CSV table of C-alpha atoms in Angstrom, one decimal:
chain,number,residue,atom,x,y,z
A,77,UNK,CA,93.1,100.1,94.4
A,78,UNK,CA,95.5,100.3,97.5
A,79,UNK,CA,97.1,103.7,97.6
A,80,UNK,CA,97.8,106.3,100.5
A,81,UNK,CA,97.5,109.9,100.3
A,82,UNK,CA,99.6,112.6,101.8
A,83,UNK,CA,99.7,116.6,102.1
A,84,UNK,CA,102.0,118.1,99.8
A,85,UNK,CA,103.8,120.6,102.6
A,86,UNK,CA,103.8,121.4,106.1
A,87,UNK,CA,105.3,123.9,108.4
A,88,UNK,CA,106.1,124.1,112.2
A,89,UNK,CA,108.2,126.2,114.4
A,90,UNK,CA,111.4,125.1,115.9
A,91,UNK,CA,110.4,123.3,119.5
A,92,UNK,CA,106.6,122.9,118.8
A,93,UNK,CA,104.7,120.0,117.6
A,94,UNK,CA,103.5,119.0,114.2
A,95,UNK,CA,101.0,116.3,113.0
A,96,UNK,CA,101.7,114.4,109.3
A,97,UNK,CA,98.5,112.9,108.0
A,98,UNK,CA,98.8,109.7,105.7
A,99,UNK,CA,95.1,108.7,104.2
A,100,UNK,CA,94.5,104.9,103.3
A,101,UNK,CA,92.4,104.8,100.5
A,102,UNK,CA,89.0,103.2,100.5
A,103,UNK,CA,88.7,99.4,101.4
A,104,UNK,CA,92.0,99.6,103.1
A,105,UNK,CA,91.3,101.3,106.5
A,106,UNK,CA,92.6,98.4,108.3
A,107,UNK,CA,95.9,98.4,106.6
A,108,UNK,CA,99.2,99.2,108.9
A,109,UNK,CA,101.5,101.5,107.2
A,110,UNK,CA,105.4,102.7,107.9
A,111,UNK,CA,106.9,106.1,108.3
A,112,UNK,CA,109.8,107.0,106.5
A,113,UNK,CA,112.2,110.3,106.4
A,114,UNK,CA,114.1,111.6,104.2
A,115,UNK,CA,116.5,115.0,104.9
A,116,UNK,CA,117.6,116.7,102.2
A,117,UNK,CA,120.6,115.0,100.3
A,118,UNK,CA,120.1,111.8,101.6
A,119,UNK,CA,118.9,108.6,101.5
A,120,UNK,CA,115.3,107.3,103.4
A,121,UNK,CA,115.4,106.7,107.3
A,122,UNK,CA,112.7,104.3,108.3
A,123,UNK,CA,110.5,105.8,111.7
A,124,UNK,CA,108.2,103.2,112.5
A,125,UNK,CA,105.4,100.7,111.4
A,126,UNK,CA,102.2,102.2,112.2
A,127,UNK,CA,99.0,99.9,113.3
A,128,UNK,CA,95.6,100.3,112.5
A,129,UNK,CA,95.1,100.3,116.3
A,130,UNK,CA,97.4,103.2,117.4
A,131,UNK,CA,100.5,100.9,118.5
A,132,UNK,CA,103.8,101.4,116.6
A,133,UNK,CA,107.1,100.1,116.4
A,134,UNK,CA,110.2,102.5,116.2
A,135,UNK,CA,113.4,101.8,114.3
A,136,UNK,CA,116.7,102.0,116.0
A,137,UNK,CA,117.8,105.0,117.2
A,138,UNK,CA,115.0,107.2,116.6
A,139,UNK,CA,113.9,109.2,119.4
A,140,UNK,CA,110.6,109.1,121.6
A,141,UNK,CA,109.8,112.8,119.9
A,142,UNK,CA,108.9,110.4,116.9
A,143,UNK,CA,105.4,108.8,117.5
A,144,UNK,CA,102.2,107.8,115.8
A,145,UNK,CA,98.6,107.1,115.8
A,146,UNK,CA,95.6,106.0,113.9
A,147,UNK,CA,91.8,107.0,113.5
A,148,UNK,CA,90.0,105.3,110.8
A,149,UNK,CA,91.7,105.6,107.3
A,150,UNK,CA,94.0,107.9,109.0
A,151,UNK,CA,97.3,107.3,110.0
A,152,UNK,CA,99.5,110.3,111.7
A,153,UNK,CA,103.2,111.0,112.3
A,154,UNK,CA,103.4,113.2,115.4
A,155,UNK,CA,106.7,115.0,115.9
A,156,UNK,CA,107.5,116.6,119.4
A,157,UNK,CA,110.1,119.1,120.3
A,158,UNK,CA,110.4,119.7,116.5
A,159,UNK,CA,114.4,120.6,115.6
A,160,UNK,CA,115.9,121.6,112.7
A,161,UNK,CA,117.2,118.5,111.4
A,162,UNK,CA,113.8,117.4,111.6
A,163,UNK,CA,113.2,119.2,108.3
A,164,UNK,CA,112.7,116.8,105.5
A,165,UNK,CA,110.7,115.0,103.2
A,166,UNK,CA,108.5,112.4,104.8
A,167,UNK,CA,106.7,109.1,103.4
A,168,UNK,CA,104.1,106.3,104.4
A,169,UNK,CA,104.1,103.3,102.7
A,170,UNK,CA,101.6,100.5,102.6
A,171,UNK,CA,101.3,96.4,101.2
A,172,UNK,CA,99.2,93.8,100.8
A,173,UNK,CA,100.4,90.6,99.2
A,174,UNK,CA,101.6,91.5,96.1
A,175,UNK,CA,102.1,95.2,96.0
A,176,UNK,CA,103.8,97.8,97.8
A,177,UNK,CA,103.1,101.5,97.6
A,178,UNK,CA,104.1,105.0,98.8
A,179,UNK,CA,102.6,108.2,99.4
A,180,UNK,CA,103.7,111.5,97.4
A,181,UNK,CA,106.0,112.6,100.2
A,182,UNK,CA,104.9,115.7,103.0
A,183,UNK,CA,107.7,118.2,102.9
A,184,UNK,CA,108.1,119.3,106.0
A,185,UNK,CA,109.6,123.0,106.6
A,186,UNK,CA,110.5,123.9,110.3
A,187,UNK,CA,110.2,127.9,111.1
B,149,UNK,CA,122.8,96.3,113.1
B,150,UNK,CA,121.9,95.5,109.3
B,151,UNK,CA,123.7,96.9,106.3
B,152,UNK,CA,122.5,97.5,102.9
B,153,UNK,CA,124.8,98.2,99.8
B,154,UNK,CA,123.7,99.0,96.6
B,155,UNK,CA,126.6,98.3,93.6
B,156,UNK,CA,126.7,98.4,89.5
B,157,UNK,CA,127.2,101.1,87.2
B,158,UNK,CA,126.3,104.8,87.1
B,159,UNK,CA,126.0,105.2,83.5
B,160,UNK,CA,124.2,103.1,81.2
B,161,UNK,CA,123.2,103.5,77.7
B,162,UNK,CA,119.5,103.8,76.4
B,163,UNK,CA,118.1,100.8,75.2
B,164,UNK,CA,120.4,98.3,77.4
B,165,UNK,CA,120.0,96.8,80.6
B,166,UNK,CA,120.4,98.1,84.1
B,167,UNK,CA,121.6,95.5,86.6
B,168,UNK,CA,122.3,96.4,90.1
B,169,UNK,CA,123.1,94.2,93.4
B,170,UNK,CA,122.4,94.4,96.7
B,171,UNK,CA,124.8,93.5,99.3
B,172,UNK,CA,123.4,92.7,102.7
B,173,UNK,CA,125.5,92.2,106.0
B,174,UNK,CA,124.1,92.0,109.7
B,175,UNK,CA,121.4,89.8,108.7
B,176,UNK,CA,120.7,86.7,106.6
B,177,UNK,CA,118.2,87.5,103.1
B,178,UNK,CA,117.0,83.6,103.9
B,179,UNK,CA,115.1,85.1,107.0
B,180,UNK,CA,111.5,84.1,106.7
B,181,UNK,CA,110.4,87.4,108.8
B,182,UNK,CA,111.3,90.3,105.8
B,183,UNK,CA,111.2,91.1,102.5
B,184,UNK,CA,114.1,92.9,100.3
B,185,UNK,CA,113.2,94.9,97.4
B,186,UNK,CA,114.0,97.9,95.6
B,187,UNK,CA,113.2,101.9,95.0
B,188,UNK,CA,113.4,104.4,92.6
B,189,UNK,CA,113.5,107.8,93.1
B,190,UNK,CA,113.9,109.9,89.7
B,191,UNK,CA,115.1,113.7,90.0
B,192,UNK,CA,113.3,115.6,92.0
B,193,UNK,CA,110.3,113.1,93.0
B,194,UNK,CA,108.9,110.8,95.6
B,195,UNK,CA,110.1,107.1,96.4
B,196,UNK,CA,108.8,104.5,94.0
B,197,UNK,CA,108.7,101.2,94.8
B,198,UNK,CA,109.9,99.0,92.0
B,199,UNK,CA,109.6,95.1,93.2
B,200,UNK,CA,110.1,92.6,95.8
B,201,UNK,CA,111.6,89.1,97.2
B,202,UNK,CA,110.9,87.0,99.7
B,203,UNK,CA,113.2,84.9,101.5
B,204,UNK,CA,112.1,81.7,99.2
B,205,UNK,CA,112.8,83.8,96.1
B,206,UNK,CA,109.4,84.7,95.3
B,207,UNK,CA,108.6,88.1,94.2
B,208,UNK,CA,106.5,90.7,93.2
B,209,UNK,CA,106.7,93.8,90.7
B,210,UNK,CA,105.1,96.9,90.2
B,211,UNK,CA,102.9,96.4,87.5
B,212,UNK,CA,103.6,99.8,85.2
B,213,UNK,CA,107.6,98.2,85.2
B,214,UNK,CA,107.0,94.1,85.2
B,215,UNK,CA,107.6,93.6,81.8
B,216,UNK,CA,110.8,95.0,82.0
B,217,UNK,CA,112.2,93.8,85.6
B,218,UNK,CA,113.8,91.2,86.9
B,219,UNK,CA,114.6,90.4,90.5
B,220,UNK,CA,116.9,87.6,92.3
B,221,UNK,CA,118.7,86.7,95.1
B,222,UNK,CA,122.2,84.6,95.4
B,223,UNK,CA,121.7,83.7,99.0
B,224,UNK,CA,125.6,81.8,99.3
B,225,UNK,CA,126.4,86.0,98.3
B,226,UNK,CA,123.6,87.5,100.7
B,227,UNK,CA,122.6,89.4,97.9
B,228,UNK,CA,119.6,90.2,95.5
B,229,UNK,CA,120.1,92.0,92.5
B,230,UNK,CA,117.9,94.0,90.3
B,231,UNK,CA,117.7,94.0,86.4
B,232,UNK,CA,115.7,96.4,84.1
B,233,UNK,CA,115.9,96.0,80.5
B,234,UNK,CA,115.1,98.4,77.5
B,235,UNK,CA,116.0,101.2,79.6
B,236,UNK,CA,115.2,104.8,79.1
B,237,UNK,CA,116.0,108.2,80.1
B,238,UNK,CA,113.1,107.7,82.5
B,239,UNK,CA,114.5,105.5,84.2
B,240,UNK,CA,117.1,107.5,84.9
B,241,UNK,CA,117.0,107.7,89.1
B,242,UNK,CA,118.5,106.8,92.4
B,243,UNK,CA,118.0,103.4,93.0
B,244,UNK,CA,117.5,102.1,97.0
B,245,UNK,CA,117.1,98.7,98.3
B,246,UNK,CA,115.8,98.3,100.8
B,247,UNK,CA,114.6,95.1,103.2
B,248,UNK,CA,111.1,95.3,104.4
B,249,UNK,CA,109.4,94.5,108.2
B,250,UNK,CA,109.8,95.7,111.5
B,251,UNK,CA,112.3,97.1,111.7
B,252,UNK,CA,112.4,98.0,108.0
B,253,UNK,CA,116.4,99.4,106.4
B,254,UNK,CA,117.8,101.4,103.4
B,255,UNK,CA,121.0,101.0,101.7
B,256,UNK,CA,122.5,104.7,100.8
B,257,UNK,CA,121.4,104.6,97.2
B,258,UNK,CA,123.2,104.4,94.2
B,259,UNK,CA,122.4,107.1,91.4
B,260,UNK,CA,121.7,105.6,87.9
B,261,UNK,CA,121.9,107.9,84.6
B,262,UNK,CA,120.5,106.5,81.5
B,263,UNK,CA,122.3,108.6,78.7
B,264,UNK,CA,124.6,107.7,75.3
């Protein structure tokens, strides 16, 4: 069954990095996923697509600080130079050809 | 730049339908590269992803709601719509569409009580 997993929380300090984990489940390692934020109040932002191979796509507007890679099942948000508006509830999302699904959300809190 | 705008009614009743539309400007819902669908997100919880269209009108449901959904699209309107019957307090959510691909968008929601 096609699901992704993702940590509940997460917590960084203003101007440092921070890594968001998104787990494909078994069978699906191959699958490309997209990020998606969402700051408190409002509606979802999409990030990016996300490859198995490492290469991803950013939507408009969203800056470089914003990137991603994969190893495996794993697919990771990396967030540079964190901010404060960076604080917000993040999502990956996967498909295949009839079904799309999303993780439980990481909430990230910046220190 | 592409627009999503979610319309219909913020209050319906239990056991009735829910029908909402999606207005799309900035890009035509007849483009073979994307899909348009909809998402839930009830109080307090995650994004749940409710069904999807493709651009020849085909679509696909999430299985714990297909017996109760309905999606279409009126592309002379650029718009899909979304229909939920026998409706519940648990169904009570903001409601997203949303279109789907690289880049992927989100209208602003629309928030959807079910209550008598």
């Amino acid at each position: 069954q096609l699901m992704v997993t993702q940590s509940p929380s997460a917590s960084a300090s203003l101007g440092a990095s921070v890594t968001l984990t998104c787990t494909l489940s078994s069978g699906h390692s191959s699958y490309a996923i997209t990020w998606h934020q969402q700051q408190p109040e409002k509606g979802p932002r999409f990030l990016m697509k996300l490859d198995s191979d490492g290469s991803h796509t950013r939507g408009a507007g969203i800056p470089d600080r914003f990137s991603g890679s994969s190893s495996g099942a794993e697919r990771y948000l990396i967030i540079s130079s964190l901010q404060s508006e960076d604080e917000a509830d993040y999502y990956c999302q996967t498909w295949d050809s009839f079904i799309r699904v999303f993780g439980g959300g990481t909430k990230l809190t910046v220190l | 730049q592409v627009r999503l705008q979610e319309s219909g009614p913020g209050l319906v009743k239990p056991s009735e339908t829910l029908s909402l539309t999606c207005t799309v400007s900035g890009g035509s819902i007849s483009d073979s590269n994307y899909y348009w669908g909809w998402v839930r997100q009830p109080p307090g919880k995650g994004l749940a992803w409710i069904g999807t269209i493709n651009y020849g009108g085909a679509t696909d449901y999430n299985p714990s709601l297909k017996s109760r959904l309905t999606i279409s699209m009126d592309t002379s309107q650029n718009q899909f719509s979304l229909s939920v019957t026998s409706v519940t307090a648990a169904d009570t959510a903001v409601y997203y569409c949303a279109r789907w691909g690289s880049p992927s968008y989100w209208g602003q929601g629309i928030r959807v009580n079910v209550s008598s």
